[in-house]
Coordinates of C-alpha atoms and ligand atoms in Angstrom, one line a residue:
M1 CA 124.1 49.7 137.3
T2 CA 122.8 46.4 138.6
E3 CA 119.2 46.6 139.8
I4 CA 118.8 46.0 143.4
R5 CA 115.4 45.3 145.1
A6 CA 113.8 44.3 148.3
V7 CA 111.9 41.0 148.4
Q8 CA 109.8 39.6 151.3
G9 CA 110.2 35.9 151.8
S10 CA 112.4 33.1 153.1
I11 CA 115.8 32.9 151.4
D12 CA 115.5 29.1 151.1
R13 CA 112.3 29.5 149.0
V14 CA 113.7 32.2 146.6
D15 CA 114.1 31.3 142.9
S16 CA 117.5 32.6 141.9
D17 CA 120.8 31.6 140.2
L18 CA 122.5 32.1 143.5
I19 CA 121.5 32.7 147.1
V20 CA 123.9 34.1 149.7
V21 CA 123.8 33.2 153.4
N22 CA 126.5 33.7 156.1
L23 CA 128.1 32.2 159.1
F24 CA 130.2 33.5 162.0
E25 CA 133.5 31.8 162.7
G26 CA 133.4 28.7 164.9
V27 CA 129.6 28.0 164.4
S28 CA 129.1 24.3 163.8
S29 CA 125.4 24.1 163.4
P30 CA 123.9 27.1 161.6
T31 CA 120.7 28.8 162.8
G32 CA 118.3 31.4 161.3
A33 CA 118.2 31.8 157.5
T34 CA 121.5 29.8 157.1
G35 CA 120.0 27.1 159.3
A36 CA 116.8 27.0 157.1
V37 CA 118.9 26.6 154.0
D38 CA 121.0 23.9 155.7
K39 CA 117.9 22.0 156.7
A40 CA 116.4 22.2 153.2
L41 CA 119.7 20.9 151.8
D42 CA 119.6 18.0 154.2
G43 CA 122.6 19.3 156.2
A44 CA 124.9 20.2 153.3
I45 CA 126.2 23.4 155.0
S46 CA 126.8 21.6 158.3
E47 CA 128.8 19.0 156.4
V48 CA 131.1 21.5 154.7
I49 CA 131.9 22.8 158.2
R50 CA 132.3 19.3 159.6
V51 CA 134.8 18.2 157.0
G52 CA 136.7 21.4 157.6
D53 CA 136.3 23.1 154.2
F54 CA 134.6 26.2 155.7
Q55 CA 135.3 27.8 159.1
G56 CA 133.5 31.1 158.8
K57 CA 136.6 33.2 158.6
R58 CA 136.1 36.8 157.6
L59 CA 135.2 36.8 153.8
E60 CA 135.9 33.1 153.4
T61 CA 133.4 31.6 150.9
A62 CA 132.1 28.2 149.9
L63 CA 129.8 27.4 147.0
L64 CA 127.3 24.6 147.1
Y65 CA 125.0 23.1 144.5
T66 CA 121.4 22.5 145.5
R67 CA 120.5 19.6 143.2
D68 CA 116.8 20.9 143.1
A69 CA 116.3 20.6 146.8
I70 CA 115.4 24.3 146.8
P71 CA 114.4 26.7 144.0
A72 CA 117.8 28.3 143.9
K73 CA 120.6 26.7 141.8
R74 CA 123.5 27.6 144.0
V75 CA 124.2 28.6 147.6
L76 CA 127.2 30.8 148.6
I77 CA 128.1 30.8 152.2
V78 CA 130.2 33.8 153.3
G79 CA 132.1 34.0 156.5
L80 CA 131.7 36.9 158.8
G81 CA 134.7 36.2 161.1
K82 CA 134.6 36.4 164.8
R83 CA 131.3 37.6 166.3
E84 CA 133.1 40.0 168.6
D85 CA 134.9 41.7 165.6
F86 CA 131.7 42.0 163.5
D87 CA 131.1 45.5 162.2
L88 CA 129.5 47.4 159.3
Q89 CA 132.6 47.2 157.2
T90 CA 132.4 43.4 157.4
V91 CA 128.8 43.6 156.2
R92 CA 129.9 45.8 153.2
E93 CA 132.8 43.6 152.3
A94 CA 130.8 40.3 152.7
A95 CA 128.1 41.7 150.4
A96 CA 130.7 42.9 147.9
I97 CA 132.6 39.6 147.8
S98 CA 129.3 37.7 147.2
A99 CA 128.3 40.0 144.3
S100 CA 131.8 39.6 142.8
R101 CA 131.5 35.8 143.0
A102 CA 128.1 36.0 141.3
R103 CA 129.6 38.1 138.5
D104 CA 132.5 35.7 138.1
L105 CA 130.0 32.9 137.8
R106 CA 128.4 34.8 134.9
I107 CA 125.0 34.6 136.4
E108 CA 122.2 37.2 136.1
R109 CA 120.2 36.9 139.3
M110 CA 121.4 36.7 142.9
A111 CA 119.6 36.9 146.2
T112 CA 121.1 37.6 149.6
I113 CA 120.0 38.0 153.2
V114 CA 120.9 41.2 155.0
H115 CA 124.2 40.5 156.6
G116 CA 124.0 41.5 160.3
G117 CA 120.2 41.8 160.0
G118 CA 119.4 38.7 162.1
A119 CA 121.9 37.2 164.5
G120 CA 124.4 40.0 163.9
G121 CA 122.5 42.2 166.3
M122 CA 123.0 45.4 164.3
D123 CA 120.6 48.2 163.6
Y124 CA 118.5 46.7 160.8
A125 CA 118.4 49.8 158.5
E126 CA 122.2 50.3 158.9
A127 CA 122.9 46.6 158.1
A128 CA 120.6 46.7 155.1
A129 CA 122.2 49.9 153.8
A130 CA 125.7 48.4 154.2
T131 CA 124.7 45.3 152.4
A132 CA 123.3 47.2 149.4
E133 CA 126.3 49.6 149.5
G134 CA 128.8 46.8 149.5
I135 CA 127.2 45.1 146.6
L136 CA 127.1 48.2 144.4
L137 CA 130.6 49.5 145.4
G138 CA 132.2 46.1 144.8
L139 CA 130.5 45.7 141.3
Y140 CA 132.0 49.0 140.0
R141 CA 134.1 48.6 136.9
F142 CA 135.8 51.2 134.7
D143 CA 136.3 50.0 131.2
A144 CA 135.0 52.7 129.0
D145 CA 138.1 52.9 126.9
K146 CA 138.8 49.3 126.2
K147 CA 137.7 48.0 122.8
S148 CA 138.1 44.3 123.3
K149 CA 138.3 43.0 126.8
E150 CA 137.4 40.1 129.0
D151 CA 135.1 42.4 130.9
S152 CA 132.7 43.1 128.1
K153 CA 132.3 39.4 127.3
R154 CA 131.2 38.8 130.9
R155 CA 127.4 38.9 131.4
E156 CA 126.4 41.7 133.8
L157 CA 124.7 40.7 137.0
K158 CA 121.2 42.0 136.3
T159 CA 119.4 41.9 139.6
V160 CA 120.2 41.5 143.2
S161 CA 117.3 40.7 145.6
I162 CA 117.7 41.4 149.2
V163 CA 115.5 39.1 151.0
E164 CA 113.7 39.7 154.3
L165 CA 111.4 37.3 156.1
D166 CA 109.8 39.9 158.4
G167 CA 107.3 41.9 156.2
G168 CA 107.4 44.7 158.8
K169 CA 111.0 45.4 158.0
I170 CA 110.5 45.7 154.2
P171 CA 109.8 49.5 154.2
A172 CA 113.0 50.1 156.2
L173 CA 114.9 47.8 153.8
Q174 CA 113.5 49.6 150.8
E175 CA 114.5 53.0 152.1
A176 CA 118.0 51.9 153.1
M177 CA 118.5 50.4 149.6
H178 CA 117.4 53.6 147.8
A179 CA 119.8 55.7 149.9
S180 CA 122.7 53.3 149.3
E181 CA 122.0 53.4 145.6
A182 CA 122.1 57.2 145.6
V183 CA 125.4 57.2 147.5
A184 CA 126.9 54.5 145.2
M185 CA 125.9 56.6 142.1
G186 CA 127.8 59.5 143.6
V187 CA 130.9 57.3 144.3
Y188 CA 130.6 55.9 140.7
R189 CA 130.6 59.4 139.4
T190 CA 133.7 60.3 141.3
R191 CA 135.5 57.1 140.3
D192 CA 134.7 57.6 136.7
L193 CA 136.0 61.2 136.6
V194 CA 139.3 60.2 138.3
N195 CA 139.7 57.1 136.1
L196 CA 139.1 58.9 132.9
P197 CA 142.3 59.9 131.0
P198 CA 143.5 63.4 131.3
N199 CA 142.9 64.2 127.7
V200 CA 139.2 63.5 128.2
A201 CA 138.6 64.7 131.8
S202 CA 139.7 68.3 131.0
P203 CA 138.5 71.4 132.8
S204 CA 135.7 71.9 130.3
Y205 CA 134.7 68.3 130.6
L206 CA 134.3 68.8 134.4
A207 CA 132.3 71.9 133.8
G208 CA 130.1 70.0 131.4
V209 CA 129.4 67.3 134.0
A210 CA 128.5 70.0 136.5
L211 CA 126.0 71.6 134.0
Q212 CA 124.5 68.2 133.3
I213 CA 123.9 67.5 137.0
A214 CA 122.3 71.0 137.3
E215 CA 120.1 70.1 134.3
K216 CA 119.0 66.9 135.9
F217 CA 118.1 68.1 139.4
E218 CA 115.8 71.0 140.0
T219 CA 117.4 71.6 143.3
V220 CA 120.9 72.1 141.7
S221 CA 122.2 75.0 139.8
A222 CA 125.7 75.4 138.2
T223 CA 127.6 78.5 137.1
V224 CA 130.9 78.3 135.3
Y225 CA 133.3 81.2 135.2
S226 CA 135.9 81.8 132.4
R227 CA 139.5 83.0 132.6
E228 CA 138.3 86.6 132.0
E229 CA 135.7 86.5 134.7
M230 CA 138.2 85.0 137.1
A231 CA 140.6 87.9 136.3
Q232 CA 137.8 90.3 137.1
M233 CA 137.3 88.7 140.4
G234 CA 141.0 89.1 141.1
M235 CA 141.9 85.4 141.2
G236 CA 145.6 85.9 140.6
A237 CA 146.8 82.8 142.3
F238 CA 144.5 80.4 140.4
L239 CA 145.1 82.2 137.1
A240 CA 148.9 82.0 137.6
V241 CA 148.7 78.2 137.5
A242 CA 146.4 78.3 134.5
Q243 CA 148.7 80.6 132.5
G244 CA 150.6 77.8 130.9
S245 CA 147.5 75.9 129.9
Y246 CA 146.2 76.1 126.3
D247 CA 143.0 74.5 127.6
P248 CA 141.2 77.2 129.5
P249 CA 140.6 77.0 133.2
Q250 CA 137.1 76.6 134.6
F251 CA 135.9 77.8 137.9
I252 CA 132.7 75.8 138.7
V253 CA 130.1 76.8 141.3
L254 CA 127.5 74.1 142.1
E255 CA 124.7 74.9 144.4
Y256 CA 122.3 72.4 145.9
R257 CA 119.3 73.7 147.8
G258 CA 117.7 71.2 150.2
A259 CA 116.8 73.6 153.0
E260 CA 115.4 77.1 153.5
R261 CA 117.3 79.9 151.8
S262 CA 118.2 81.4 155.2
E263 CA 120.0 78.2 156.2
P264 CA 123.8 78.6 156.0
P265 CA 125.4 76.2 153.5
V266 CA 128.2 73.7 153.9
V267 CA 130.8 74.7 151.3
L268 CA 132.9 71.9 149.7
V269 CA 136.0 73.0 147.8
G270 CA 137.8 70.7 145.4
K271 CA 141.3 70.8 143.8
G272 CA 140.7 70.1 140.1
I273 CA 144.2 69.9 138.5
T274 CA 143.2 67.8 135.5
F275 CA 146.9 66.9 135.0
D276 CA 149.8 68.0 137.1
T277 CA 153.1 68.0 135.2
G278 CA 154.6 70.2 137.9
G279 CA 154.8 73.1 135.3
I280 CA 158.2 74.7 135.0
S281 CA 159.2 72.9 138.2
I282 CA 158.6 69.8 136.1
K283 CA 158.0 66.4 137.7
P284 CA 160.1 63.3 136.8
S285 CA 158.5 61.4 133.9
Q286 CA 158.4 58.1 135.8
E287 CA 154.9 57.5 137.0
M288 CA 153.8 61.0 135.9
W289 CA 150.6 59.5 134.5
R290 CA 149.4 59.2 138.1
M291 CA 148.9 63.0 138.1
K292 CA 145.7 62.4 136.2
T293 CA 144.3 61.8 139.7
D294 CA 145.1 65.4 140.7
M295 CA 141.5 66.4 140.1
G296 CA 140.4 63.9 142.7
G297 CA 139.2 66.5 145.2
A298 CA 137.1 68.1 142.5
A299 CA 135.6 64.7 141.6
V300 CA 134.6 64.1 145.2
V301 CA 132.9 67.5 145.4
I302 CA 130.9 66.8 142.3
G303 CA 130.0 63.2 143.3
T304 CA 129.0 64.3 146.8
L305 CA 126.8 67.1 145.5
E306 CA 125.1 64.7 143.1
A307 CA 124.5 62.2 145.9
A308 CA 123.1 64.9 148.2
A309 CA 120.7 66.0 145.4
R310 CA 119.6 62.4 144.7
L311 CA 119.1 61.8 148.4
G312 CA 117.3 65.1 148.8
L313 CA 119.3 65.8 152.0
P314 CA 117.8 68.7 154.0
V315 CA 120.8 70.9 153.8
N316 CA 122.2 73.7 151.6
L317 CA 125.4 72.7 149.9
V318 CA 127.8 74.6 147.7
G319 CA 130.5 73.0 145.6
L320 CA 133.5 75.1 144.4
V321 CA 135.7 73.4 141.9
G322 CA 138.9 75.0 140.5
A323 CA 139.8 73.1 137.3
T324 CA 142.9 73.6 135.2
Y325 CA 145.9 71.8 133.8
N326 CA 149.3 72.6 135.3
M327 CA 151.6 72.7 132.3
P328 CA 155.1 74.0 131.3
D329 CA 154.7 76.5 128.4
G330 CA 156.2 79.7 127.0
N331 CA 153.5 81.6 129.0
A332 CA 153.6 79.4 132.1
Y333 CA 154.2 80.9 135.6
R334 CA 157.7 80.7 136.9
P335 CA 159.5 80.1 140.2
G336 CA 160.2 83.6 141.5
D337 CA 157.0 85.1 140.2
V338 CA 155.0 87.1 142.7
V339 CA 151.2 87.1 142.2
K340 CA 148.3 88.7 144.0
A341 CA 145.5 86.4 145.3
M342 CA 141.8 87.3 145.5
N343 CA 142.1 88.4 149.1
G344 CA 144.9 90.8 148.3
K345 CA 147.7 88.8 149.7
T346 CA 150.8 88.3 147.6
I347 CA 152.4 85.0 147.0
E348 CA 155.9 84.2 145.9
V349 CA 156.1 81.2 143.7
I350 CA 158.9 78.9 144.9
S351 CA 157.7 75.8 143.1
T352 CA 155.2 75.8 140.2
D353 CA 154.5 72.2 141.4
A354 CA 152.9 73.6 144.6
E355 CA 150.0 74.6 142.4
G356 CA 147.0 73.0 144.2
R357 CA 147.2 75.5 147.1
M358 CA 147.3 78.4 144.6
V359 CA 144.0 77.3 143.2
L360 CA 142.5 76.5 146.6
A361 CA 143.6 79.9 148.0
D362 CA 141.3 81.8 145.6
L363 CA 138.5 79.4 146.1
L364 CA 138.6 79.8 149.8
S365 CA 138.6 83.6 149.4
Y366 CA 135.6 83.2 147.1
A367 CA 133.8 81.1 149.7
S368 CA 134.4 83.7 152.5
R369 CA 133.3 86.6 150.3
N370 CA 130.2 85.0 148.9
Y371 CA 128.8 82.8 151.6
K372 CA 128.3 82.7 155.4
P373 CA 129.0 79.0 155.6
K374 CA 128.2 76.7 158.4
S375 CA 131.5 75.0 157.5
V376 CA 133.9 74.8 154.6
I377 CA 135.7 71.5 153.8
D378 CA 138.3 71.4 151.0
L379 CA 139.5 68.2 149.5
A380 CA 142.8 68.0 147.6
T381 CA 145.5 65.6 146.4
L382 CA 147.7 68.2 147.9
T383 CA 151.0 66.7 149.0
G384 CA 153.2 63.7 148.5
G385 CA 154.3 64.4 152.0
C386 CA 150.9 63.4 153.3
V387 CA 151.3 60.0 151.6
V388 CA 154.7 59.6 153.2
A389 CA 153.2 60.4 156.6
L390 CA 149.9 58.4 156.5
G391 CA 150.3 55.9 153.6
K392 CA 147.8 55.1 150.8
E393 CA 144.7 54.5 152.9
I394 CA 144.4 57.4 155.3
A395 CA 143.6 61.0 154.5
G396 CA 145.2 63.9 156.5
L397 CA 142.7 66.1 158.4
F398 CA 143.8 69.6 159.2
T399 CA 141.6 72.0 161.1
K400 CA 141.6 74.3 164.1
E401 CA 137.9 73.7 164.7
E402 CA 137.4 71.1 167.4
G403 CA 133.7 70.6 166.6
L404 CA 134.4 70.1 162.9
A405 CA 137.3 67.7 163.6
E406 CA 135.0 65.7 165.8
S407 CA 132.1 65.4 163.2
I408 CA 134.4 64.7 160.3
T409 CA 136.2 62.0 162.4
Q410 CA 132.8 60.5 163.4
A411 CA 131.5 60.3 159.9
S412 CA 134.9 58.9 158.8
K413 CA 134.6 56.1 161.3
S414 CA 131.0 55.1 160.4
V415 CA 131.8 54.7 156.7
S416 CA 135.3 53.3 157.2
E417 CA 137.1 56.0 155.2
P418 CA 139.9 56.7 157.6
V419 CA 141.3 60.1 158.4
W420 CA 143.9 61.2 160.9
R421 CA 144.2 64.6 162.4
M422 CA 147.4 66.4 161.7
P423 CA 148.8 69.4 163.6
M424 CA 148.3 73.0 162.4
Y425 CA 151.6 73.8 164.1
E426 CA 151.8 77.6 164.0
K427 CA 155.6 77.8 164.4
Y428 CA 156.0 76.2 160.9
K429 CA 154.5 79.3 159.4
E430 CA 158.1 80.4 159.6
L431 CA 158.8 78.0 156.7
I432 CA 156.5 79.8 154.3
K433 CA 157.6 83.3 155.1
S434 CA 158.8 85.1 152.0
D435 CA 161.4 87.8 151.5
F436 CA 159.4 89.3 148.6
A437 CA 155.7 88.7 149.3
D438 CA 153.2 88.0 152.1
V439 CA 153.7 84.2 151.8
K440 CA 155.6 81.7 149.6
N441 CA 153.9 78.7 148.1
S442 CA 156.4 76.1 149.3
G443 CA 158.0 75.4 152.7
G444 CA 160.4 72.8 151.3
R445 CA 160.5 69.1 152.0
W446 CA 159.9 68.7 155.8
A447 CA 156.4 68.7 157.0
S448 CA 155.2 69.6 153.5
A449 CA 151.6 68.5 154.3
I450 CA 151.5 70.8 157.3
T451 CA 153.0 73.8 155.6
A452 CA 150.6 73.3 152.7
A453 CA 147.7 73.5 155.2
L454 CA 149.2 76.5 156.9
F455 CA 149.4 78.2 153.5
L456 CA 145.7 77.5 152.9
Q457 CA 144.9 79.0 156.3
E458 CA 146.2 82.4 155.1
F459 CA 143.2 82.4 152.7
A460 CA 140.6 80.6 154.7
E461 CA 141.1 83.4 157.3
D462 CA 138.0 83.3 159.6
L463 CA 136.1 80.6 157.9
P464 CA 135.0 77.5 160.0
W465 CA 137.3 75.4 157.8
A466 CA 138.8 71.9 157.5
H467 CA 141.2 70.6 154.9
L468 CA 141.4 66.9 153.8
D469 CA 144.6 65.9 152.0
I470 CA 143.5 62.8 150.0
A471 CA 146.7 62.3 147.9
G472 CA 147.1 58.8 149.3
P473 CA 143.5 57.3 149.3
V474 CA 142.4 58.8 145.9
W475 CA 143.7 55.8 144.1
T476 CA 144.5 52.1 144.9
D477 CA 147.1 50.0 143.1
K478 CA 145.6 46.8 144.5
P479 CA 142.0 45.8 144.3
N480 CA 140.0 45.3 147.5
P481 CA 136.5 44.0 148.0
L482 CA 134.9 47.5 147.7
T483 CA 137.1 49.0 145.1
P484 CA 138.8 47.6 142.0
K485 CA 142.3 48.9 141.1
G486 CA 142.1 52.6 140.3
A487 CA 140.0 55.5 141.6
T488 CA 138.4 54.8 145.0
G489 CA 135.9 57.7 145.3
F490 CA 137.3 58.2 148.9
G491 CA 135.5 61.1 150.5
V492 CA 132.1 60.8 149.0
R493 CA 130.7 58.5 151.6
L494 CA 132.4 60.3 154.4
L495 CA 130.9 63.7 153.3
V496 CA 127.4 62.3 152.7
K497 CA 127.5 60.9 156.2
F498 CA 128.8 64.2 157.6
L499 CA 125.9 66.0 155.9
E500 CA 123.3 63.4 157.1
N501 CA 124.6 63.9 160.6
L502 CA 124.0 67.6 160.4
S503 CA 120.2 67.1 160.2
Ligands
BES1 N1 149.6 66.8 143.1 C1 150.8 66.9 143.9 C2 150.8 66.1 145.2 C3 150.8 64.6 145.0 C4 152.0 63.9 144.9 C5 149.7 63.8 145.0 C6 152.1 62.5 144.8 C7 149.7 62.5 144.8 C8 150.9 61.8 144.8 C9 151.1 68.3 144.3 O1 150.6 69.3 143.4 C10 152.5 68.5 144.4 O2 153.2 68.4 143.5 N2 153.0 68.7 145.7 C11 154.4 68.9 145.9 C12 154.5 70.1 146.8 C13 155.9 70.6 146.9 C14 156.4 71.2 145.6 C15 155.9 71.7 148.0 C16 154.8 67.6 146.7 O3 154.1 67.1 147.5 O4 156.0 67.2 146.4
MN2 MN1 152.1 69.7 141.9
ZN3 ZN1 149.1 68.8 142.2

């Protein structure tokens, strides 16, 4: 990861391959740090504006060469858009765009001001954190499996200095940067796990990562349960899904202790289907590769727990991950099967492709049996229906708890990971009534995201519980400033913010 550090000084005096300053839309004579650079360059920035090559539109950039007028070799101006629309997401994206430009220029050192730190009128620590976060998130690349590629020929950006004139603000800057780095490492972890191919990111691989994290942090412990141990616990729903998998399932329990033992934990539950073929109710082969992302919920749980540990958040946190492949096989579970879940309820299998809820059902029972949680949040790439309803960028939020809905929505807004509350419409429970068991695992095509949530509710019972369907936002097909094409890590920043807001 690129090293990021705080430097006290004036940006126009910093020796670097590239310095970054900014401008709001419609400003003709720059002030502040940008003004200082403009002056040192004898009005070069004002000129670019005057001739009409730069208007300060959101994320617009212009590159200038300094001809030894200042120690830095190049100046990048980045537009912040209209002042009245300015927000933290603009800060993140402006920082990310600058770092990407620096990397494309194949330079090693870049220096930037804190976007929003001066004239932006933002809370300084928040602006500093967003600047650092944007840089690190935007620089992420996954190319572990490419032998020869453009990317490896490219020189890595080695250091980014965030420059602040006011020495009194340096400690706040330092702290914000460290926090952003911890969160970004959690996001990197999640993205890596989702981007990895399904032959590598197997259930035992996920278990290995959990054990590694526990090894690394004294505050984290990990326990992994085998097929036999799950059978002893009565996890008949989870095990039904795993029946067709030669690779054994892994039930992973991660515990992070950041508060007194008596403090009730937040429990995060992740769907970890390491590949979803659909099983006997097999999926069409077109685009089936996408189902390598079906462990996205699990990856978010692991990445969030790692970030919480690195940050030393003053909370207790439990991560429950149910990891298995969903495969067709001679021993695979079948449509028509009736299985008994850990809480004693029986489930009629209508579709073996509705496997995520089977796994989550037993994890939710485990949560209610083993903890007295403050709240339980599950994350799952649960339904295609949720993607149809909300598209690729918005997660579905399902909960009956008003307070939990409120705090999740608030965290979602501050990190710009959008969620939208969906109804837990009780009448649709009709759709998952079974003739042969307590409940069936599919309610058919209509409102499938809602019936999936209502199914889970049968197992969450009295838990203070919320469900996030991340089937859309787990992956992006087009790059954006904060995320290259591929896994997004959606959910990690939201949950870290949620946990921070608790304390
Ligand atoms: N993993 C899928 C959901 C999914 C679909 C995620 C598309 C991302 C993109 C899930 O296991 C599934 O197959 N759901 C079925 C449920 C149906 C059988 C009730 C679905 O959504 O079609
Ligand atoms: Mn499925
Ligand atoms: Zn699935």
